[in-house]
Coordinates of C-alpha atoms in Angstrom, one line a residue:
Chain A
X18 CA 218.0 93.6 58.9
X19 CA 220.5 91.8 61.1
X20 CA 219.5 88.4 62.4
X21 CA 222.6 87.7 64.4
X22 CA 224.7 89.5 66.9
X23 CA 228.2 89.1 68.2
X24 CA 228.6 87.9 71.8
X25 CA 231.4 89.4 74.0
X26 CA 233.8 86.5 73.2
X27 CA 233.3 86.9 69.4
X28 CA 230.9 84.1 68.7
X29 CA 228.0 84.8 66.5
X30 CA 224.6 84.1 68.1
X31 CA 221.2 84.4 66.6
X32 CA 218.9 87.3 67.7
X33 CA 215.7 86.2 69.3
X34 CA 212.7 86.0 67.0
X35 CA 209.9 88.4 67.8
X36 CA 206.7 88.5 65.8
X37 CA 205.1 91.9 65.5
X38 CA 201.4 91.3 64.5
X39 CA 201.3 94.8 62.8
X40 CA 203.5 97.8 62.6
X41 CA 203.1 99.2 66.1
X42 CA 201.5 102.7 65.7
X43 CA 203.2 103.9 68.8
X44 CA 206.5 103.6 67.1
X45 CA 205.5 105.0 63.8
X46 CA 203.5 108.0 65.3
X47 CA 206.7 109.3 67.0
X48 CA 209.4 107.9 64.7
X49 CA 210.7 105.7 67.5
X50 CA 213.0 103.2 65.8
X51 CA 212.0 99.5 65.9
X52 CA 214.5 97.5 67.9
X53 CA 215.9 95.7 64.9
X54 CA 219.4 95.7 66.3
X55 CA 218.3 93.7 69.4
X56 CA 215.8 91.3 68.0
X57 CA 215.0 89.5 64.7
X58 CA 211.7 91.2 64.1
X59 CA 209.2 89.3 62.0
X60 CA 207.1 91.8 60.0
X61 CA 204.0 90.3 58.4
X62 CA 203.0 93.6 56.8
X63 CA 206.0 93.4 54.5
X64 CA 204.8 90.1 53.1
X65 CA 201.9 89.5 50.6
X66 CA 200.9 86.4 52.7
X67 CA 197.9 86.7 55.1
X68 CA 198.9 86.7 58.7
X69 CA 198.3 83.0 59.6
X70 CA 200.2 81.9 56.5
X71 CA 203.0 84.3 57.3
X72 CA 203.2 82.8 60.8
X73 CA 203.3 79.2 59.5
X74 CA 206.0 80.2 57.0
X75 CA 208.2 82.4 59.0
X76 CA 207.2 82.8 62.7
X77 CA 206.7 79.3 64.0
X78 CA 209.8 79.5 66.2
X79 CA 209.1 83.0 67.6
X80 CA 209.1 83.1 71.4
X81 CA 207.5 86.5 71.7
X82 CA 204.7 88.4 70.0
X83 CA 204.1 92.1 70.1
X84 CA 200.5 93.2 69.6
X85 CA 198.4 96.4 69.7
X86 CA 194.8 96.4 71.0
X87 CA 193.4 96.0 67.5
X88 CA 194.6 92.5 66.7
X89 CA 193.4 89.5 68.7
X90 CA 195.9 87.0 70.0
X91 CA 193.5 84.1 70.1
X92 CA 194.1 80.4 70.7
X93 CA 194.3 79.5 67.0
X94 CA 197.1 82.0 66.4
X95 CA 198.9 80.9 69.5
X96 CA 198.6 77.2 68.5
X97 CA 200.8 77.9 65.4
X98 CA 203.6 79.0 67.7
X99 CA 204.7 76.2 69.9
X100 CA 207.7 78.2 71.3
X101 CA 205.6 81.2 72.3
X102 CA 206.3 82.3 75.8
X103 CA 205.6 86.0 75.9
X104 CA 203.0 88.3 74.6
X105 CA 203.7 92.1 74.8
X106 CA 200.7 94.3 74.3
X107 CA 200.7 98.1 73.8
X108 CA 197.1 98.3 74.8
X109 CA 195.9 99.3 78.3
X110 CA 193.2 96.6 78.0
X111 CA 193.6 92.8 77.7
X112 CA 190.3 91.8 76.2
X113 CA 192.0 91.1 72.8
X114 CA 194.2 88.3 74.3
X115 CA 193.0 84.8 75.1
X116 CA 193.9 84.8 78.8
X117 CA 192.7 81.3 79.5
X118 CA 195.0 79.9 76.8
X119 CA 197.9 81.9 78.3
X120 CA 197.3 80.5 81.7
X121 CA 197.1 77.0 80.2
X122 CA 200.3 77.3 78.3
X123 CA 202.2 79.3 80.9
X124 CA 202.6 82.2 78.5
X125 CA 203.6 85.5 80.2
X126 CA 202.0 88.8 79.2
X127 CA 203.6 92.2 79.5
X128 CA 201.0 95.0 79.4
X129 CA 201.1 98.8 79.3
X130 CA 201.6 99.1 83.1
X131 CA 201.1 102.7 84.2
X132 CA 202.2 104.3 80.9
X133 CA 198.7 105.6 80.0
X134 CA 197.2 106.1 83.5
X135 CA 197.8 109.9 83.7
X136 CA 196.8 110.8 80.2
X137 CA 193.7 108.6 80.2
X138 CA 192.7 110.1 83.6
X139 CA 193.2 113.5 82.1
X140 CA 190.8 112.8 79.3
X141 CA 188.2 111.3 81.7
X142 CA 188.3 114.5 83.8
X143 CA 188.2 116.6 80.6
X144 CA 185.1 114.8 79.4
X145 CA 183.4 115.2 82.8
X146 CA 184.2 118.9 82.9
X147 CA 182.9 119.2 79.3
X148 CA 179.6 117.5 80.3
X149 CA 178.9 119.5 83.5
X150 CA 180.1 122.8 82.1
X151 CA 179.0 122.2 78.5
X152 CA 182.3 123.2 77.1
X153 CA 182.0 121.6 73.6
X154 CA 178.4 122.8 73.3
X155 CA 179.3 126.3 74.3
X156 CA 182.2 126.3 71.9
X157 CA 179.8 125.3 69.1
X158 CA 177.4 128.0 70.2
X159 CA 180.1 130.8 69.9
X160 CA 181.4 129.5 66.6
X161 CA 177.9 129.4 65.1
X162 CA 177.5 133.1 65.9
X163 CA 174.8 132.4 68.4
X164 CA 176.2 134.4 71.4
X165 CA 175.6 137.7 69.6
X166 CA 172.3 136.6 68.0
X167 CA 170.6 134.5 70.7
X168 CA 172.1 135.8 73.9
X169 CA 173.5 134.1 76.9
X170 CA 174.3 130.4 76.8
X171 CA 172.3 128.0 79.2
X172 CA 173.8 127.4 82.6
X173 CA 175.9 124.3 83.4
X174 CA 176.3 122.4 86.6
X175 CA 178.8 122.9 89.5
X176 CA 181.4 120.2 90.1
X177 CA 181.9 120.8 93.8
X178 CA 180.0 118.3 96.0
X179 CA 179.0 116.1 93.0
X180 CA 179.2 112.4 93.8
X181 CA 181.4 110.6 91.4
X182 CA 181.4 106.8 91.3
X183 CA 184.5 105.2 89.8
X184 CA 183.9 101.8 88.3
X185 CA 187.3 100.0 88.6
X186 CA 189.8 101.6 90.9
X187 CA 193.0 100.4 89.2
X188 CA 195.8 102.8 88.3
X189 CA 193.6 104.8 85.9
X190 CA 190.7 105.0 88.3
X191 CA 193.1 106.1 91.1
X192 CA 194.4 108.9 89.0
X193 CA 190.9 110.0 88.1
X194 CA 189.9 110.0 91.8
X195 CA 192.9 112.1 92.7
X196 CA 192.2 114.8 90.1
X197 CA 188.4 115.0 90.8
X198 CA 189.0 115.4 94.6
X199 CA 190.7 118.7 93.9
X200 CA 187.5 119.9 92.3
X201 CA 185.5 119.1 95.5
X202 CA 183.9 115.9 94.0
X203 CA 183.0 113.2 96.5
X204 CA 184.5 109.9 95.4
X205 CA 183.2 106.3 95.8
X206 CA 184.0 103.2 93.9
X207 CA 183.1 99.7 92.8
X208 CA 185.8 97.1 92.1
X209 CA 186.1 93.4 92.0
X210 CA 187.5 93.5 95.6
X211 CA 187.4 96.3 98.2
X212 CA 190.8 98.0 98.5
X213 CA 191.7 98.2 102.2
X214 CA 194.3 101.0 101.7
X215 CA 191.7 103.3 100.1
X216 CA 189.5 105.6 102.1
X217 CA 186.8 106.1 99.5
X218 CA 183.5 104.4 100.2
X219 CA 183.2 101.0 98.5
X220 CA 180.1 99.6 96.9
X221 CA 180.0 95.9 96.2
X222 CA 177.3 96.4 93.6
X223 CA 177.6 98.8 90.6
X224 CA 173.8 99.4 90.8
X225 CA 174.2 100.7 94.4
X226 CA 177.1 102.9 93.3
X227 CA 175.0 104.4 90.5
X228 CA 172.1 105.0 92.9
X229 CA 174.4 107.1 95.0
X230 CA 176.3 108.9 92.3
X231 CA 175.8 111.9 90.1
X232 CA 178.3 110.5 87.6
X233 CA 179.9 107.2 86.8
X234 CA 183.4 107.0 85.4
X235 CA 184.1 103.7 83.8
X236 CA 187.8 102.8 84.3
X237 CA 187.7 99.0 84.4
X238 CA 188.8 96.4 81.9
X239 CA 186.4 94.4 79.6
X240 CA 186.0 90.9 80.8
X241 CA 183.0 88.4 80.5
X242 CA 181.9 89.7 84.0
X243 CA 182.0 93.4 83.0
X244 CA 180.4 93.0 79.6
X245 CA 177.2 95.2 79.6
X246 CA 177.7 95.7 83.3
X247 CA 176.4 99.2 82.8
X248 CA 172.9 98.2 81.8
X249 CA 169.5 99.9 81.7
X250 CA 168.9 99.4 85.4
X251 CA 172.3 101.0 86.3
X252 CA 171.8 103.9 84.0
X253 CA 168.2 104.5 85.1
X254 CA 169.5 104.5 88.7
X255 CA 171.9 107.2 87.7
X256 CA 169.0 109.2 86.4
X257 CA 168.0 112.1 84.3
X258 CA 170.7 114.4 85.8
X259 CA 173.3 111.6 85.9
X260 CA 176.2 111.4 83.5
X261 CA 178.5 108.6 82.3
X262 CA 182.1 108.9 81.2
X263 CA 183.5 105.8 79.5
X264 CA 187.3 105.5 78.9
X265 CA 187.3 101.7 79.4
X266 CA 185.8 99.7 76.6
X267 CA 182.6 100.3 74.7
X268 CA 181.1 96.9 75.5
X269 CA 181.1 97.5 79.3
X270 CA 178.1 99.7 78.6
X271 CA 174.9 98.4 76.9
X272 CA 175.2 101.0 74.1
X273 CA 171.8 100.5 72.6
X274 CA 170.1 101.1 76.0
X275 CA 172.3 104.0 76.7
X276 CA 171.4 105.7 73.5
X277 CA 167.7 105.2 74.1
X278 CA 168.0 106.7 77.6
X279 CA 169.9 109.6 76.4
X280 CA 167.4 110.4 73.6
X281 CA 164.5 110.0 76.0
X282 CA 166.2 112.2 78.6
X283 CA 166.2 109.5 81.3
X284 CA 170.0 109.7 81.4
X285 CA 171.5 113.2 81.7
X286 CA 174.6 112.9 79.5
X287 CA 177.6 110.8 78.4
X288 CA 181.2 111.4 77.6
X289 CA 182.5 108.5 75.5
X290 CA 186.0 107.7 74.2
X291 CA 185.0 104.1 73.4
X292 CA 182.2 102.4 71.6
X293 CA 181.0 98.8 70.9
X294 CA 181.8 98.8 67.2
X295 CA 184.6 101.4 66.6
X296 CA 185.0 103.4 64.6
X297 CA 181.2 103.3 64.2
X298 CA 179.0 105.0 66.8
X299 CA 175.3 105.4 67.2
X300 CA 174.1 108.1 64.9
X301 CA 171.4 109.2 67.2
X302 CA 174.1 110.8 69.4
X303 CA 174.9 113.3 66.7
X304 CA 171.9 115.5 67.5
X305 CA 172.5 115.5 71.2
X306 CA 174.2 118.5 72.9
X307 CA 174.6 116.6 76.2
X308 CA 177.0 114.1 74.7
X309 CA 180.8 114.4 74.1
X310 CA 182.3 112.0 71.7
X311 CA 186.0 111.1 71.4
X312 CA 187.7 108.7 68.8
X313 CA 189.3 106.3 71.3
X314 CA 192.3 108.5 71.8
X315 CA 192.6 108.9 75.6
X316 CA 196.1 107.4 75.5
X317 CA 197.2 109.3 72.4
X318 CA 199.9 111.7 73.4
X319 CA 203.6 111.8 72.3
X320 CA 204.7 111.4 75.9
X321 CA 202.7 108.2 76.6
X322 CA 203.6 106.8 73.2
X323 CA 207.3 107.4 73.9
X324 CA 207.0 105.7 77.3
X325 CA 205.1 102.8 75.7
X326 CA 207.8 102.2 73.1
X327 CA 210.5 102.2 75.8
X328 CA 208.4 99.8 77.8
X329 CA 207.9 97.4 74.8
X330 CA 211.7 97.3 74.2
X331 CA 212.4 97.1 77.9
X332 CA 210.1 94.2 78.4
X333 CA 211.5 92.3 75.4
X334 CA 215.1 92.9 76.7
X335 CA 214.2 91.8 80.2
X336 CA 212.5 88.6 78.9
X337 CA 215.3 87.5 76.7
X338 CA 217.9 88.2 79.4
X339 CA 215.9 86.1 81.8
X340 CA 215.1 89.1 84.0
X341 CA 211.7 89.9 85.5
X342 CA 209.3 91.7 83.1
X343 CA 208.9 95.4 83.7
X344 CA 205.1 95.3 83.5
X345 CA 203.9 91.8 83.9
X346 CA 200.2 90.9 84.0
X347 CA 199.3 88.8 87.1
X348 CA 197.3 86.2 85.2
X349 CA 195.8 84.8 88.4
X350 CA 194.2 88.2 89.1
X351 CA 192.7 89.3 85.7
Chain B
X22 CA 161.1 148.1 100.9
X23 CA 158.7 147.8 97.9
X24 CA 159.0 151.5 97.1
X25 CA 162.8 151.4 96.8
X26 CA 163.8 151.6 93.2
X27 CA 166.4 149.2 92.0
X28 CA 167.8 149.5 88.5
X29 CA 169.0 146.3 86.8
X30 CA 171.4 147.2 84.0
X31 CA 170.9 144.2 81.7
X32 CA 169.4 140.7 81.8
X33 CA 171.6 138.5 84.0
X34 CA 169.4 136.1 86.0
X35 CA 165.7 135.4 85.8
X36 CA 165.9 134.2 89.5
X37 CA 167.5 137.5 90.5
X38 CA 164.9 139.5 88.7
X39 CA 162.1 137.5 90.4
X40 CA 163.6 138.0 93.8
X41 CA 164.2 141.7 93.3
X42 CA 160.6 142.0 92.0
X43 CA 159.4 140.6 95.3
X44 CA 161.2 143.0 97.5
X45 CA 161.8 146.2 95.6
X46 CA 160.4 148.3 92.7
X47 CA 162.5 146.8 89.9
X48 CA 163.4 148.8 86.8
X49 CA 164.7 146.7 83.9
X50 CA 167.0 149.2 82.1
X51 CA 167.0 147.3 78.8
X52 CA 163.2 147.7 78.5
X53 CA 163.5 151.4 78.1
X54 CA 164.9 152.4 74.7
X55 CA 164.8 156.1 75.6
X56 CA 167.3 156.0 78.3
X57 CA 167.8 159.6 79.1
X58 CA 164.1 160.2 79.4
X59 CA 163.7 157.1 81.6
X60 CA 166.4 158.3 83.9
X61 CA 165.0 161.8 84.2
X62 CA 161.6 160.4 85.0
X63 CA 162.7 157.8 87.6
X64 CA 165.9 159.0 89.1
X65 CA 164.0 160.2 92.1
X66 CA 163.2 156.7 93.2
X67 CA 166.2 154.7 92.1
X68 CA 168.4 154.1 95.2
X69 CA 170.3 150.9 94.0
X70 CA 171.9 149.6 90.8
X71 CA 172.4 145.9 90.1
X72 CA 175.0 145.5 87.4
X73 CA 177.3 142.6 86.1
X74 CA 180.4 142.0 84.1
X75 CA 178.8 143.3 80.9
X76 CA 177.0 146.4 82.0
X77 CA 178.0 148.0 85.3
X78 CA 177.7 151.5 86.7
X79 CA 179.9 154.1 84.9
X80 CA 180.3 157.7 85.9
X81 CA 177.5 158.9 83.5
X82 CA 174.9 156.5 85.1
X83 CA 176.0 157.3 88.7
X84 CA 175.7 161.1 87.9
X85 CA 172.2 160.5 86.5
X86 CA 171.0 158.9 89.7
X87 CA 171.2 161.5 92.5
X88 CA 169.5 159.2 95.0
X89 CA 171.9 156.3 94.3
X90 CA 173.1 154.7 97.6
X91 CA 174.5 151.3 96.5
X92 CA 175.8 149.4 93.5
X93 CA 175.5 145.7 94.0
X94 CA 177.4 143.9 91.2
X95 CA 176.4 140.4 90.1
X96 CA 180.1 139.6 89.5
X97 CA 183.3 139.6 91.4
X98 CA 185.1 141.8 88.9
X99 CA 184.3 145.5 89.3
X100 CA 186.0 146.9 86.2
X101 CA 182.6 148.1 84.9
X102 CA 181.9 150.1 88.1
X103 CA 183.5 153.5 88.5
X104 CA 184.8 152.9 92.0
X105 CA 186.4 156.3 92.3
X106 CA 183.1 158.0 91.5
X107 CA 181.3 155.8 94.0
X108 CA 183.8 156.7 96.7
X109 CA 183.5 160.4 95.9
X110 CA 179.7 160.3 96.1
X111 CA 179.5 158.0 99.1
X112 CA 177.9 155.2 97.1
X113 CA 178.5 151.7 98.6
X114 CA 179.6 148.9 96.2
X115 CA 179.3 145.1 96.7
X116 CA 180.4 142.2 94.6
X117 CA 180.1 138.4 94.7
X118 CA 183.4 137.0 95.8
X119 CA 184.0 133.4 96.9
X120 CA 180.8 131.9 95.7
X121 CA 182.0 131.7 92.1
X122 CA 185.7 130.9 92.8
X123 CA 185.4 127.2 92.3
X124 CA 183.3 127.4 89.1
X125 CA 185.8 129.8 87.5
X126 CA 188.8 127.7 88.5
X127 CA 187.0 124.5 87.3
X128 CA 186.4 126.1 83.9
X129 CA 190.1 127.3 83.7
X130 CA 191.2 123.6 84.0
X131 CA 188.4 122.5 81.7
X132 CA 189.8 124.9 79.1
X133 CA 193.3 123.6 79.6
X134 CA 192.2 120.1 78.9
X135 CA 189.9 121.0 76.1
X136 CA 192.7 122.9 74.3
X137 CA 195.6 120.6 74.9
X138 CA 193.7 117.3 74.3
X139 CA 191.5 118.9 71.5
X140 CA 188.3 117.6 73.2
X141 CA 186.0 119.9 71.2
X142 CA 187.8 119.1 67.9
X143 CA 187.7 115.4 68.6
X144 CA 184.0 115.6 69.2
X145 CA 183.6 117.3 65.9
X146 CA 185.8 114.7 64.3
X147 CA 183.6 111.9 65.4
X148 CA 180.3 113.6 64.7
X149 CA 181.4 114.4 61.1
X150 CA 182.2 110.8 60.3
X151 CA 185.9 111.3 59.9
X152 CA 186.9 108.6 62.4
X153 CA 185.9 106.0 59.8
X154 CA 188.7 107.3 57.6
X155 CA 191.4 107.2 60.3
X156 CA 192.5 107.9 63.9
X157 CA 192.8 111.4 65.2
X158 CA 196.3 112.6 65.7
X159 CA 198.3 112.7 69.0
X160 CA 197.4 115.5 71.3
X161 CA 199.4 117.2 74.1
X162 CA 199.5 115.8 77.6
X163 CA 198.2 118.2 80.3
X164 CA 199.5 116.4 83.4
X165 CA 202.9 117.5 84.4
X166 CA 202.9 120.7 82.3
X167 CA 204.0 123.9 84.0
X168 CA 201.1 126.2 84.7
X169 CA 201.8 129.9 85.1
X170 CA 199.1 132.0 86.8
X171 CA 198.8 135.8 86.6
X172 CA 197.2 136.8 89.9
X173 CA 197.3 134.5 92.8
X174 CA 194.1 135.7 94.6
X175 CA 191.1 133.5 95.4
X176 CA 190.6 132.3 91.8
X177 CA 194.3 131.9 91.0
X178 CA 194.9 129.9 94.2
X179 CA 191.9 127.6 93.4
X180 CA 193.4 127.0 89.9
X181 CA 196.8 126.2 91.4
X182 CA 195.3 123.6 93.7
X183 CA 193.5 121.9 90.8
X184 CA 196.6 122.0 88.6
X185 CA 198.6 120.3 91.4
X186 CA 196.3 117.4 91.3
X187 CA 197.5 116.8 87.8
X188 CA 201.1 117.0 89.0
X189 CA 201.6 120.3 87.2
X190 CA 204.3 122.5 88.6
X191 CA 202.8 126.0 89.4
X192 CA 204.4 129.4 89.1
X193 CA 202.9 132.8 89.2
X194 CA 203.1 136.6 88.8
X195 CA 201.5 139.0 91.2
X196 CA 202.0 142.7 92.0
X197 CA 204.0 141.5 95.0
X198 CA 205.5 138.2 95.9
X199 CA 203.4 136.3 98.4
X200 CA 205.2 135.2 101.6
X201 CA 205.0 131.5 102.6
X202 CA 203.9 130.6 99.1
X203 CA 205.0 127.2 97.8
X204 CA 204.8 128.3 94.1
X205 CA 207.7 129.9 92.2
X206 CA 207.3 133.6 91.7
X207 CA 208.4 135.6 88.6
X208 CA 208.6 139.4 88.9
X209 CA 207.3 140.0 85.4
X210 CA 204.6 138.5 83.2
X211 CA 207.1 138.0 80.3
X212 CA 209.4 136.0 82.6
X213 CA 206.5 133.9 83.8
X214 CA 205.4 133.3 80.2
X215 CA 209.0 132.2 79.2
X216 CA 208.9 129.6 82.0
X217 CA 205.6 128.0 81.7
X218 CA 203.7 125.9 79.2
X219 CA 200.2 127.2 80.0
X220 CA 199.6 130.8 81.0
X221 CA 196.4 131.6 82.9
X222 CA 195.0 135.1 83.4
X223 CA 193.3 135.2 86.8
X224 CA 193.8 138.8 88.0
X225 CA 191.3 141.7 88.2
X226 CA 191.1 144.2 85.3
X227 CA 192.5 147.5 86.3
X228 CA 194.3 150.3 84.4
X229 CA 197.6 148.5 85.2
X230 CA 196.5 145.1 83.9
X231 CA 194.8 146.2 80.7
X232 CA 196.6 144.4 77.8
X233 CA 198.9 142.6 80.3
X234 CA 199.0 140.0 77.6
X235 CA 200.8 141.8 74.8
X236 CA 203.0 140.9 71.9
X237 CA 206.0 140.5 74.1
X238 CA 204.3 138.1 76.4
X239 CA 202.7 136.1 73.6
X240 CA 206.2 135.7 71.9
X241 CA 207.6 134.5 75.3
X242 CA 204.8 131.9 75.6
X243 CA 205.7 130.8 72.1
X244 CA 204.5 128.3 69.4
X245 CA 204.0 125.5 72.0
X246 CA 202.5 127.7 74.7
X247 CA 198.8 128.0 75.5
X248 CA 197.0 131.0 76.9
X249 CA 193.9 130.6 79.0
X250 CA 191.8 133.7 79.8
X251 CA 189.1 133.5 82.4
X252 CA 189.7 137.1 83.5
X253 CA 188.5 139.9 81.3
X254 CA 188.8 140.4 77.6
X255 CA 190.8 143.6 77.9
X256 CA 193.5 141.7 79.7
X257 CA 194.6 140.6 76.3
X258 CA 195.6 142.6 73.2
X259 CA 193.1 140.8 71.1
X260 CA 194.4 141.7 67.6
X261 CA 197.9 140.6 68.7
X262 CA 196.5 137.3 70.0
X263 CA 194.6 136.6 66.9
X264 CA 197.5 137.2 64.5
X265 CA 199.8 135.1 66.8
X266 CA 197.3 132.2 66.6
X267 CA 196.8 132.6 62.9
X268 CA 200.5 132.7 62.2
X269 CA 201.3 129.8 64.6
X270 CA 203.4 131.9 66.9
X271 CA 201.2 130.8 69.8
X272 CA 200.4 127.2 70.4
X273 CA 196.8 127.6 71.4
X274 CA 194.2 129.5 73.5
X275 CA 191.2 128.8 75.7
X276 CA 189.1 132.0 76.0
X277 CA 186.0 132.6 78.1
X278 CA 186.2 136.4 77.7
X279 CA 186.7 138.9 74.9
X280 CA 187.4 142.6 74.5
X281 CA 183.9 143.4 73.1
X282 CA 181.5 140.7 74.2
X283 CA 179.5 139.1 72.7
X284 CA 181.7 139.8 69.6
X285 CA 184.3 137.1 69.1
X286 CA 187.0 137.5 66.3
X287 CA 185.7 135.3 63.5
X288 CA 189.2 134.5 62.3
X289 CA 189.5 132.2 65.3
X290 CA 186.5 130.1 64.3
X291 CA 188.5 127.9 61.9
X292 CA 191.4 127.2 64.4
X293 CA 191.4 123.7 65.9
X294 CA 193.8 124.8 68.7
X295 CA 191.4 127.4 70.1
X296 CA 188.3 126.9 72.4
X297 CA 185.9 129.8 72.6
X298 CA 183.3 130.1 75.4
X299 CA 180.6 132.7 75.9
X300 CA 181.7 134.1 79.3
X301 CA 180.4 131.2 81.3
X302 CA 183.1 131.2 84.1
X303 CA 180.4 131.4 86.9
X304 CA 177.7 129.9 84.7
X305 CA 176.2 127.1 86.7
X306 CA 172.7 126.9 88.1
X307 CA 174.1 126.5 91.7
X308 CA 176.6 129.4 91.6
X309 CA 174.3 131.9 89.8
X310 CA 171.7 131.4 92.5
X311 CA 174.3 131.9 95.2
X312 CA 175.5 135.1 93.5
X313 CA 171.9 136.3 93.2
X314 CA 171.3 135.5 96.9
X315 CA 174.4 137.5 97.8
X316 CA 173.2 140.5 95.7
X317 CA 169.8 140.4 97.5
X318 CA 171.5 139.9 100.8
X319 CA 173.7 143.0 100.3
X320 CA 170.8 145.1 99.2
X321 CA 168.6 144.0 102.1
X322 CA 171.4 144.6 104.6
X323 CA 172.0 148.1 103.2
X324 CA 168.3 149.2 103.4
X325 CA 168.0 147.7 106.9
X326 CA 171.0 149.6 108.0
X327 CA 172.9 146.4 108.7
X328 CA 176.6 145.7 107.8
X329 CA 177.0 144.8 104.1
X330 CA 177.9 141.2 103.4
X331 CA 180.6 141.7 100.8
X332 CA 181.5 145.4 100.5
X333 CA 184.3 146.7 98.3
X334 CA 183.5 150.4 98.7

C-alpha cells in the first residue's frame, strides 16, 4: 500500500492518514475499492492488536476517522488522536458518535446525507403496506397450503384516508410523506421545530400526534431527547387499531411496553427494522401475525451502498483539499 | 322484494349475505350439493345471480334460470360472466368498478416492494433466528425503477400515480395508445417487457389477453425483471412462469391471482424472490363493504325499475 504520492512538481508528499475503524461493509458488499491510492488507510482489522492499542501504536496522527454505525466514536477513542479533525460515518444515524466531544474539539462530521433517504422511505412504506394489507401473513397463509384448506384469508385495511403521523420530518420523513400521499394517506408530523415551508399539520407533542393518527412512522434520530419517546402513553393513544413503523432506532420506542401492548391487543401492529438490542429481538413477537420484522436493512441496496462509497471518498477528498464537505453535519442543530 | 329469489354463487362476504337476506329470498348455491335438482326446483323464483371473481354466471347457469333478469357481480372483472349470453337473453349485468381501484393499486405497489426488498423473506429471516448469524444480503431498490403497466384503465392509472411518487418512470401497453398521456407507450407487450424493470398486469381478462404473459414476454423481462399480477391468473402462462422462476430466467414475481385458485404451484413455495397472495386485491373491510353496497344498490335499482348504478350490459 502506497503511503506517499508525487505532487505535480515531482516532490514526494505523504498521503493523509485516515483510520478506518472496521472494514466498511458498504465497500466490501459491492466490491468498491478502498481509496488506498488517495489516502494512507490505517486498517486495525489487519492487526492482531485490539483497537485502542492499534490506535496508540499506528493511528495517533490520523486526522480523519471513517466509521460505520456499529462502532462507537466515543471521547476515549478520540482522546488518543490529538490531530483528529474529521469523522466520516456511513450510518444515517449519529447516535454512535460523541457529538458533545466533537463540538468541544471542533471536529467536523460528514454523514450519509441523502444517500439512504429513498431506499429507507421505500422500506417504511413497504412495512406499512404489509401491516395494513397483511402481505407477509397472507404469503405465509398461501405457502402453508391454507388457502385451499381453510378458505379465504381475513380482510385487511384500506390505506386511503388513513392518518399517518411522521415522527421526524427530515429527508427520510419527507420521502415517506411524499410516497404515502399518493396512496391517499393524510399526513401530519412532529419534529423538534415546525417547518414553515411544509403544509402538513404540525403537532408539537408526539402524544397529540399519536392521538390523531392511525399510524406512526418513526423517522427521527436517536438522541437523549428521543430515547423512549414512543412510550406506553403514546402507543396507547395510537390504540388497538393503530400501527407503528420504526425505521429510526430501536431505542426511540420503549420496546418492552410495545411488546406488551401488541400481545394484549392494545396496539394494532408494528413494522420494525430496528430493535433495542440488535440482532436480538423480543421473542414474543414471533407468534404475532400483526407484526413485520426486518433485520435493520432499510438502507441495504447496491445503489445506496455505491452512493455511500462515493460519498465517503468524496468527503475525504474534499476535506484534505480544504474544500467544503459534501455532507457535513450541522453540529449546532443535532 | 322478499319473494324475489337471488342466487349467490359462492361465499364472498358475510355482510353481503346478511344484507341480501334482509331484502330478498337468498339462495346460497354452495349449500346445495345436488345442483341440477336445486336449479330445477327453484329456477321459477330466481331472478338475480350474485357472483364474484371465483364463480360467476356461465352459459349453463344462465340457461338453467329462465327467470333470470340480472347478474350483479361482486367484482370489477367479468371474465366469469358469459356476457354474450346475457346480451342475447336480455339479462342485465353490473360490476363493482371504482370502489376497489385504490385497494388493488395499493396492493400492486405493496407486491413490488415486498418482492424487490424481500420484505416477507426478511421477516422470515428474523423470526427464524438467522439474524444472529449475520446480516441479510442487499436487496433491490424500488424507487426509480421503470414500471411497465399492461392496461392503463382505472387500476393501471392508479398504479402509475403511486409509482410516480417513488420517482419510477412509467410506461404502458394498451389496445390503443391513449392521447394526452404522459407515459411512454409501447405497441406490444414484449417491447414493454424489454423496456421496464417491473411489469404489472392490470388489464381485463378477455380471449385476447389470455396468456398475454407468455414465454416470449417472460424472456424479454429477463433475469432481473419482476412480474406483478393483480389481474387474473389466466393472464399468465403459469407453467412457463414457474419454470422461468425456477431456472432463474425471471428475476422475481408478486402474484395475487392464479390460473386455478385456490391452487398455487407448490414449486414456487421455496423461492425467496416470489410473494404469493390469496387473491386479496380488493380485500379490505372498507372496500368489501362498498362493493357489497354497490351490489345491493344495483339489485334494488333494477327491481324498482330505476337506472342501474354500474351497468356493463
